[in-house]
Short mmCIF file of C-alpha atoms in Angstrom, two decimals:
data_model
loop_
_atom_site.label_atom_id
_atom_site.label_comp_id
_atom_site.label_asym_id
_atom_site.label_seq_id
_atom_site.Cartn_x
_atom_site.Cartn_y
_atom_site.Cartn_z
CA UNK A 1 1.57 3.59 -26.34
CA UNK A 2 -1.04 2.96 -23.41
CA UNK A 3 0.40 4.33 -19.89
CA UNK A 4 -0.96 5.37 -16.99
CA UNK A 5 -2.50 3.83 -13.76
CA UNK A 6 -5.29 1.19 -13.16
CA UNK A 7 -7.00 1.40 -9.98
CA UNK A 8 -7.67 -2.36 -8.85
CA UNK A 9 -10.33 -3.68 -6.04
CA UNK A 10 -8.11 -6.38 -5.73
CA UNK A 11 -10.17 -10.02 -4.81
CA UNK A 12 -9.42 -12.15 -2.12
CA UNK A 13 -7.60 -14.88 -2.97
CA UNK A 14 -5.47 -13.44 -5.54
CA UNK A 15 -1.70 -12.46 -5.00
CA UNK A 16 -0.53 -8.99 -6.43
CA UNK A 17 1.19 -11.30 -8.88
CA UNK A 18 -1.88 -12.52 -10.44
CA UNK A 19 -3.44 -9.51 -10.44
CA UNK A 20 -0.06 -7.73 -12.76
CA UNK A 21 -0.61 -11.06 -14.91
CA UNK A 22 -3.94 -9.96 -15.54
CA UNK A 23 -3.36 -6.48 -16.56
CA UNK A 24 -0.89 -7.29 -18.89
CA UNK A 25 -3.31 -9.66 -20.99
CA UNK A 26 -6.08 -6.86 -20.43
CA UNK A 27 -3.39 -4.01 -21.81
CA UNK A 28 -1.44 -6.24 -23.90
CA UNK A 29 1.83 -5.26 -22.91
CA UNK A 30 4.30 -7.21 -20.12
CA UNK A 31 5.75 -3.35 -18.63
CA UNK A 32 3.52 -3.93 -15.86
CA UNK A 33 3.94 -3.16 -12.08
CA UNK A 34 2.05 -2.38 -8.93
CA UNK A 35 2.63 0.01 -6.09
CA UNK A 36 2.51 -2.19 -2.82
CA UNK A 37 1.74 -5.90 -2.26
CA UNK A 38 -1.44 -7.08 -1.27
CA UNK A 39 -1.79 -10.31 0.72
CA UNK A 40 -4.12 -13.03 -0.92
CA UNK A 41 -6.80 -13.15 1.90
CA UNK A 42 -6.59 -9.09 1.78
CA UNK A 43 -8.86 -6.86 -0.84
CA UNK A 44 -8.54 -3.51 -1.97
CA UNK A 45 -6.86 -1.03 -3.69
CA UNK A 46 -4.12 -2.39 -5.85
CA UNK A 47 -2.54 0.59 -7.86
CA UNK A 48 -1.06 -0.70 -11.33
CA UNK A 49 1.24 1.24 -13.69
CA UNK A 50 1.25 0.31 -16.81
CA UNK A 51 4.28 1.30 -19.60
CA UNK A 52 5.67 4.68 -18.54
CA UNK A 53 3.44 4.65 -15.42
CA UNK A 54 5.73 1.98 -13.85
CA UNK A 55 7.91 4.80 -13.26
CA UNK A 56 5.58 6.57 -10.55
CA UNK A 57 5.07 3.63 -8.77
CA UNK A 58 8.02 3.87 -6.54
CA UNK A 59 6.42 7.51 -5.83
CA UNK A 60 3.17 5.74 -4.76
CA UNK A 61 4.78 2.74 -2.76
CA UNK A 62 5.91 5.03 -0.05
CA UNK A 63 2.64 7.28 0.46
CA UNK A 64 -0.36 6.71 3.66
CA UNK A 65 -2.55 3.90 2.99
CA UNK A 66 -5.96 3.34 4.84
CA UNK A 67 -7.41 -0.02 5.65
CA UNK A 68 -10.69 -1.35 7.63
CA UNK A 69 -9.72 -4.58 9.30
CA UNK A 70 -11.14 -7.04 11.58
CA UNK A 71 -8.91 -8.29 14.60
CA UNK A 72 -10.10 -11.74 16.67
CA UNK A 73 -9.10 -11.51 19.94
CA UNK A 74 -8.45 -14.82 22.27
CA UNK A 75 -6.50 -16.94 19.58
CA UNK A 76 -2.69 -15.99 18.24
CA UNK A 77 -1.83 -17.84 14.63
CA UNK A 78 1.42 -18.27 13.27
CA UNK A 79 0.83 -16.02 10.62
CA UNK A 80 -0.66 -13.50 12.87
CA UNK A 81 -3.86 -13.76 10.16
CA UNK A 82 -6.56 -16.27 9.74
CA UNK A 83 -4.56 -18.13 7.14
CA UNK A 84 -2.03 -19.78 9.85
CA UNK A 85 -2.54 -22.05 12.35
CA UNK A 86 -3.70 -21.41 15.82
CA UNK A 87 -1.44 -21.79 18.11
CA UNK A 88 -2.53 -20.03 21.45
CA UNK A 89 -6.02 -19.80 22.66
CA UNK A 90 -6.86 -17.65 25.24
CA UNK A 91 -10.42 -16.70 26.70
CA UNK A 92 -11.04 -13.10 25.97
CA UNK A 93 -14.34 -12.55 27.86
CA UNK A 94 -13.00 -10.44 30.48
CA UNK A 95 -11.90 -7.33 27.65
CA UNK A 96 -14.18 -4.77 27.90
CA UNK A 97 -14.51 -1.99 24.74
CA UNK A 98 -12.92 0.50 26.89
CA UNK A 99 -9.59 -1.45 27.47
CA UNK A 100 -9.61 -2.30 23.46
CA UNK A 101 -9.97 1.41 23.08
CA UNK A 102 -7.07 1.92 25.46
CA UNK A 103 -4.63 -0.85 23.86
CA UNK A 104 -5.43 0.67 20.04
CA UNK A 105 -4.66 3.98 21.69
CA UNK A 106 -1.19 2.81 22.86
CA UNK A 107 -0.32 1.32 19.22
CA UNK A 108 -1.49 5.01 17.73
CA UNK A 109 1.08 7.32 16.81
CA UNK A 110 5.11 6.56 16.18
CA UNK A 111 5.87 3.17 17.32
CA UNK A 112 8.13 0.33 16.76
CA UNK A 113 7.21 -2.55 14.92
CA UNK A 114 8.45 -5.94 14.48
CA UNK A 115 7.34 -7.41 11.04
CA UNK A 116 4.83 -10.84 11.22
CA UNK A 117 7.79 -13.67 10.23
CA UNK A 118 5.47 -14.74 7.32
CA UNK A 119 6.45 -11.26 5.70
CA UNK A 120 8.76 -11.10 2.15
CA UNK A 121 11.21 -9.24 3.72
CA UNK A 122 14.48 -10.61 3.29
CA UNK A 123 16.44 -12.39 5.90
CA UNK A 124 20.25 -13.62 4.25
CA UNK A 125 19.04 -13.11 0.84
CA UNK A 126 16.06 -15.47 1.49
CA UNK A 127 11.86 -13.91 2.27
CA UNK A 128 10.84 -14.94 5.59
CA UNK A 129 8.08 -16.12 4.94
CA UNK A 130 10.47 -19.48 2.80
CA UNK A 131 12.20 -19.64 6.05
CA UNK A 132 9.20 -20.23 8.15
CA UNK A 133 7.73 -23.16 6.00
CA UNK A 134 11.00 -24.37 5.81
CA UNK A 135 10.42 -24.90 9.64
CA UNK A 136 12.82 -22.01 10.39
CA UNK A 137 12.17 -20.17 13.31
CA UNK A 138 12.60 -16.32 11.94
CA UNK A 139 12.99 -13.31 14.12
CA UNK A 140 12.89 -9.94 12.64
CA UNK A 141 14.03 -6.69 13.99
CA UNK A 142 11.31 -4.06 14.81
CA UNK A 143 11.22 -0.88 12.65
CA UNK A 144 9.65 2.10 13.42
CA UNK A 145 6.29 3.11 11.19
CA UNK A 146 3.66 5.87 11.84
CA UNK A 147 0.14 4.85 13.07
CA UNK A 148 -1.61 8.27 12.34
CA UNK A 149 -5.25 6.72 13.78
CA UNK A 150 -6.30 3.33 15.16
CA UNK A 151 -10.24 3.68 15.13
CA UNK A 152 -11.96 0.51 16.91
CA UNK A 153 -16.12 0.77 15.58
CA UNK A 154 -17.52 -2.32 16.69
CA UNK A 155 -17.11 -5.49 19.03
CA UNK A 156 -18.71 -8.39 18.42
CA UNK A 157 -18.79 -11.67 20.99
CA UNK A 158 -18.14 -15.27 20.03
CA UNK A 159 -18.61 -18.60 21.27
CA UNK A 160 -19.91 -17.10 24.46
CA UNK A 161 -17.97 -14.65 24.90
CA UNK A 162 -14.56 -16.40 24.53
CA UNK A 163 -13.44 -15.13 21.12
CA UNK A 164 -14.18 -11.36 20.86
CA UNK A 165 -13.59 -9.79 16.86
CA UNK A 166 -13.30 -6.17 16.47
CA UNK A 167 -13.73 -3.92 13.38
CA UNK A 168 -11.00 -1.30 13.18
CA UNK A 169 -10.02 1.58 10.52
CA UNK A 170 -6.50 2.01 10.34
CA UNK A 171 -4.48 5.14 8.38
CA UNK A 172 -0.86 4.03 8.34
CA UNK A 173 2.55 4.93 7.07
CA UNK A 174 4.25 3.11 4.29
CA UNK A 175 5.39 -0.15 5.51
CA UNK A 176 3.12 -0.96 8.79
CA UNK A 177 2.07 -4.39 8.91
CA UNK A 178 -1.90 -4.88 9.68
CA UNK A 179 -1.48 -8.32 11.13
CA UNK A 180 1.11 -7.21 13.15
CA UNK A 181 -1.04 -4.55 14.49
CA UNK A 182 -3.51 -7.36 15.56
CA UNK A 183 -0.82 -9.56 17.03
CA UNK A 184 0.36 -6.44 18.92
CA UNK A 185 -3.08 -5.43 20.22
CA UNK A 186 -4.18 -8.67 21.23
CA UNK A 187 -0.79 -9.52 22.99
CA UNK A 188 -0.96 -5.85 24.78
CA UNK A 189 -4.71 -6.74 26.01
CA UNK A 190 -3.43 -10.33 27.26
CA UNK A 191 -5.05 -12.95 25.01
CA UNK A 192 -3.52 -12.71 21.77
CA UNK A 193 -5.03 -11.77 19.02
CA UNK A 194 -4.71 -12.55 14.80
CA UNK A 195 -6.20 -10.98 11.79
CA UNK A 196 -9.56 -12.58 10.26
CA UNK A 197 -10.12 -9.82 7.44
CA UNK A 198 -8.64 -7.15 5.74
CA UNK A 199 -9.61 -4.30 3.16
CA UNK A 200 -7.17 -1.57 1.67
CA UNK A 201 -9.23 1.45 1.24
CA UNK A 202 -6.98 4.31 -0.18
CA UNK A 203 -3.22 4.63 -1.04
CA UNK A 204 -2.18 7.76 -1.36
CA UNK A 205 -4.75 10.05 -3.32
CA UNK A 206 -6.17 7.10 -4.94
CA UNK A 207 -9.24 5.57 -2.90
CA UNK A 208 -11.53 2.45 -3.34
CA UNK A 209 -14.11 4.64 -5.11
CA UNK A 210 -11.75 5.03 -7.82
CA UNK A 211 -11.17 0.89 -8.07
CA UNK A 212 -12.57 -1.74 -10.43
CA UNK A 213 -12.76 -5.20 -9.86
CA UNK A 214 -11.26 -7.43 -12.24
CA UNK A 215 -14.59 -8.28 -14.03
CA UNK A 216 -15.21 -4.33 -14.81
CA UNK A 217 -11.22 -4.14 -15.96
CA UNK A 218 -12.40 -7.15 -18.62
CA UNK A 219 -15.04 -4.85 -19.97
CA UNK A 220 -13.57 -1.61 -19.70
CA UNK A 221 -9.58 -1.02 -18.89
CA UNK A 222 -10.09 2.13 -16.72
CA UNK A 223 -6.72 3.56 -17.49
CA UNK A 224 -5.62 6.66 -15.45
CA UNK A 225 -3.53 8.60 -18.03
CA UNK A 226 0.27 9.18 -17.12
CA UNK A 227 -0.46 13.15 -16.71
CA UNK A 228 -3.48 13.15 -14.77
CA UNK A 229 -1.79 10.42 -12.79
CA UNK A 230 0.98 12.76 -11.88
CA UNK A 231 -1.02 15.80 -11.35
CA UNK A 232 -2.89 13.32 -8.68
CA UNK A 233 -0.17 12.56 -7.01
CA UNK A 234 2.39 15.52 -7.14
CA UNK A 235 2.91 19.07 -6.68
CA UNK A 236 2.32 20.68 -10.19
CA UNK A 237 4.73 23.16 -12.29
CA UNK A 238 3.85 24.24 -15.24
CA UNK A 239 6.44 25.20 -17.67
CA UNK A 240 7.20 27.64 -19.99
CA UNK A 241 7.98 25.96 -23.63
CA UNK A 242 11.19 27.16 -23.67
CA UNK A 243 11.63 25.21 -19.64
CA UNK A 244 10.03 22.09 -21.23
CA UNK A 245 12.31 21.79 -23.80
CA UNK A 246 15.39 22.14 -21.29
CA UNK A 247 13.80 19.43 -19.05
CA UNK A 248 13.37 17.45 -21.95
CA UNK A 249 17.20 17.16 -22.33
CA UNK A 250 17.75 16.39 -18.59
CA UNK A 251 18.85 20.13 -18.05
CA UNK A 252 17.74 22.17 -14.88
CA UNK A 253 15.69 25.20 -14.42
CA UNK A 254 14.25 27.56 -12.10
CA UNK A 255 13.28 26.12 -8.44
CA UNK A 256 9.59 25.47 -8.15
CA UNK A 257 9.54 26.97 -4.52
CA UNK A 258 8.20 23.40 -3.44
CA UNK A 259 9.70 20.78 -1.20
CA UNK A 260 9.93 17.22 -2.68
CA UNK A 261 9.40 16.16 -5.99
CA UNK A 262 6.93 18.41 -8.84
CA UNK A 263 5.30 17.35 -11.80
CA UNK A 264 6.55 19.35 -14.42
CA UNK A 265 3.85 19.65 -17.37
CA UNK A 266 4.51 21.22 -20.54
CA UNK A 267 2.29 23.79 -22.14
CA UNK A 268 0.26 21.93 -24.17
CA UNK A 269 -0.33 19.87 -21.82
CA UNK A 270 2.16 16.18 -21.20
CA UNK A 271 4.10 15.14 -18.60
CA UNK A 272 7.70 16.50 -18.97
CA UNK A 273 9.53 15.38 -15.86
CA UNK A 274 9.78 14.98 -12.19
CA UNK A 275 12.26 17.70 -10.49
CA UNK A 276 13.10 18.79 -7.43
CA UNK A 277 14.53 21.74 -6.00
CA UNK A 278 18.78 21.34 -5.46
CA UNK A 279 21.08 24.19 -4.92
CA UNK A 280 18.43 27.03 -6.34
CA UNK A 281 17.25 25.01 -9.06
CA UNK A 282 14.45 22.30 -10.12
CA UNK A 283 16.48 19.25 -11.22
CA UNK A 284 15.13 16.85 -13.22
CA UNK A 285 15.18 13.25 -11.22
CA UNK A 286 12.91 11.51 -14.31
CA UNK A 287 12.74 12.79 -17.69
CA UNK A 288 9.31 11.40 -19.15
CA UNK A 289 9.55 12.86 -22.93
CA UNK A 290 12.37 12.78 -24.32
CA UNK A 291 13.14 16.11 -26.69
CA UNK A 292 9.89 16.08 -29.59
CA UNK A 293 8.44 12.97 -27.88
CA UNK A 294 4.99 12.92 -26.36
CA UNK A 295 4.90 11.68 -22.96
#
């Protein structure tokens, strides 16, 4: 059975959704997932798990992820991205580089973040992003996520200096909003500010040199086996036969010395399990081969 991860340059225009739909008529099989939603107007790397691979993707979900961006100062939308309607226009001549610099600066590190209302997160059982073309007015609480840099590369002037758009590299924790980020730094500079583009460039270990677009996929289904998958991603153990076959039945055995979870390979070579370290010994948290299967 086919498993293992598909690296996707995901299009614009296409939901996460469609892209998952896709795979599974590519890979015949419906056990499809992805690590992470993309937004339609964004691009990038879209990691897809496919039969036993789902099973890492919750691993995945929660690593860094690294995006380029471009952030138009002087207007504020009510998506907070190019896709929404403008609804503030200020004139952004007066921002110098230096004062962009300072404002990305100030966003750069461990902040608090409220969430753009037009996000899925849940609100009463319902996304927000229902609520707010229902006509609801939506107000989420801020979270905290981990801006580890804010890089601003270029600024570019528009209709005479009024609209200014700047191209930005961001490397993010789990969970940060982009467009947010651009709502933020435009509202700390005083004019407002909205997202015009965006481009996911790694998650995790895997980066947009890795990707395919759709049209390769068609051709060839690049397929990241389960194992080298793991090994990607994790720590690695490898096991004695004797420790493979006691994973294998969901039984523990010596602590890998490691914090977090390890991949736990048998000796010929298949992914055995994911453990982690508990009371002086590596418990298994997902058993991938069952006793005399091949992972």
């Amino acid at each position: 059975m086919l498993s293992g991860l598909v690296i996707v340059d995901k299009p614009r225009g296409w939901t996460s959704h469609d892209v998952v739909g896709k795979i599974r008529r590519l890979a015949g099989t419906r056990k499809v997932g992805h690590a992470g939603t993309l937004d339609p107007m964004a691009t990038g790397v879209l990691v897809v798990g496919i039969n036993k691979a789902t099973r890492l993707l919750s691993y995945i979900v929660g690593t860094e992820k690294t995006y380029t961006a471009t952030i138009r100062l002087g207007q504020s939308t009510v998506t907070d991205d190019a896709e929404g309607e403008v609804v503030a226009e200020r004139i952004a001549a007066a921002v110098t580089e230096e004062q962009i610099n300072d404002a990305a600066a100030r966003l750069t590190g461990e902040i608090l973040q409220v969430p753009s209302s037009v996000s899925a997160i849940k609100v009463a059982g319902q996304r927000s992003y229902a609520r707010v073309r229902a006509g609801e007015e939506v107000a989420l609480e801020a979270r905290p996520v981990t801006i580890h840099s804010f890089e601003v590369h270029e600024v570019r002037r528009l209709r005479g200096g009024k609209l200014q758009d700047v191209d930005v590299t961001v490397r993010c924790s789990s969970g940060t909003y982009i467009r947010a980020l651009a709502r933020d730094l435009g509202a700390d500079l005083g004019v407002g500010g909205h997202l015009t583009a965006l481009r996911r460039t790694q998650v995790g270990p895997y980066g947009i040199e890795e990707a395919a677009t759709l049209e390769e996929l068609a051709e060839d289904l690049r397929v990241l086996d389960l194992s080298a998958a793991a090994r990607s991603l994790l720590p690695v153990r490898e096991l004695s036969a004797d420790e493979a076959v006691e994973l294998s039945f969901g039984r523990r055995i010596p602590a890998t010395g490691t914090s977090g979870l390890t991949a736990a390979f048998a000796p010929e070579g298949p992914l055995v399990a994911l453990v982690k370290d508990v009371g002086g010994q590596a418990k298994p948290e997902l058993v991938f081969a069952a006793h005399g299967d091949d992972a």
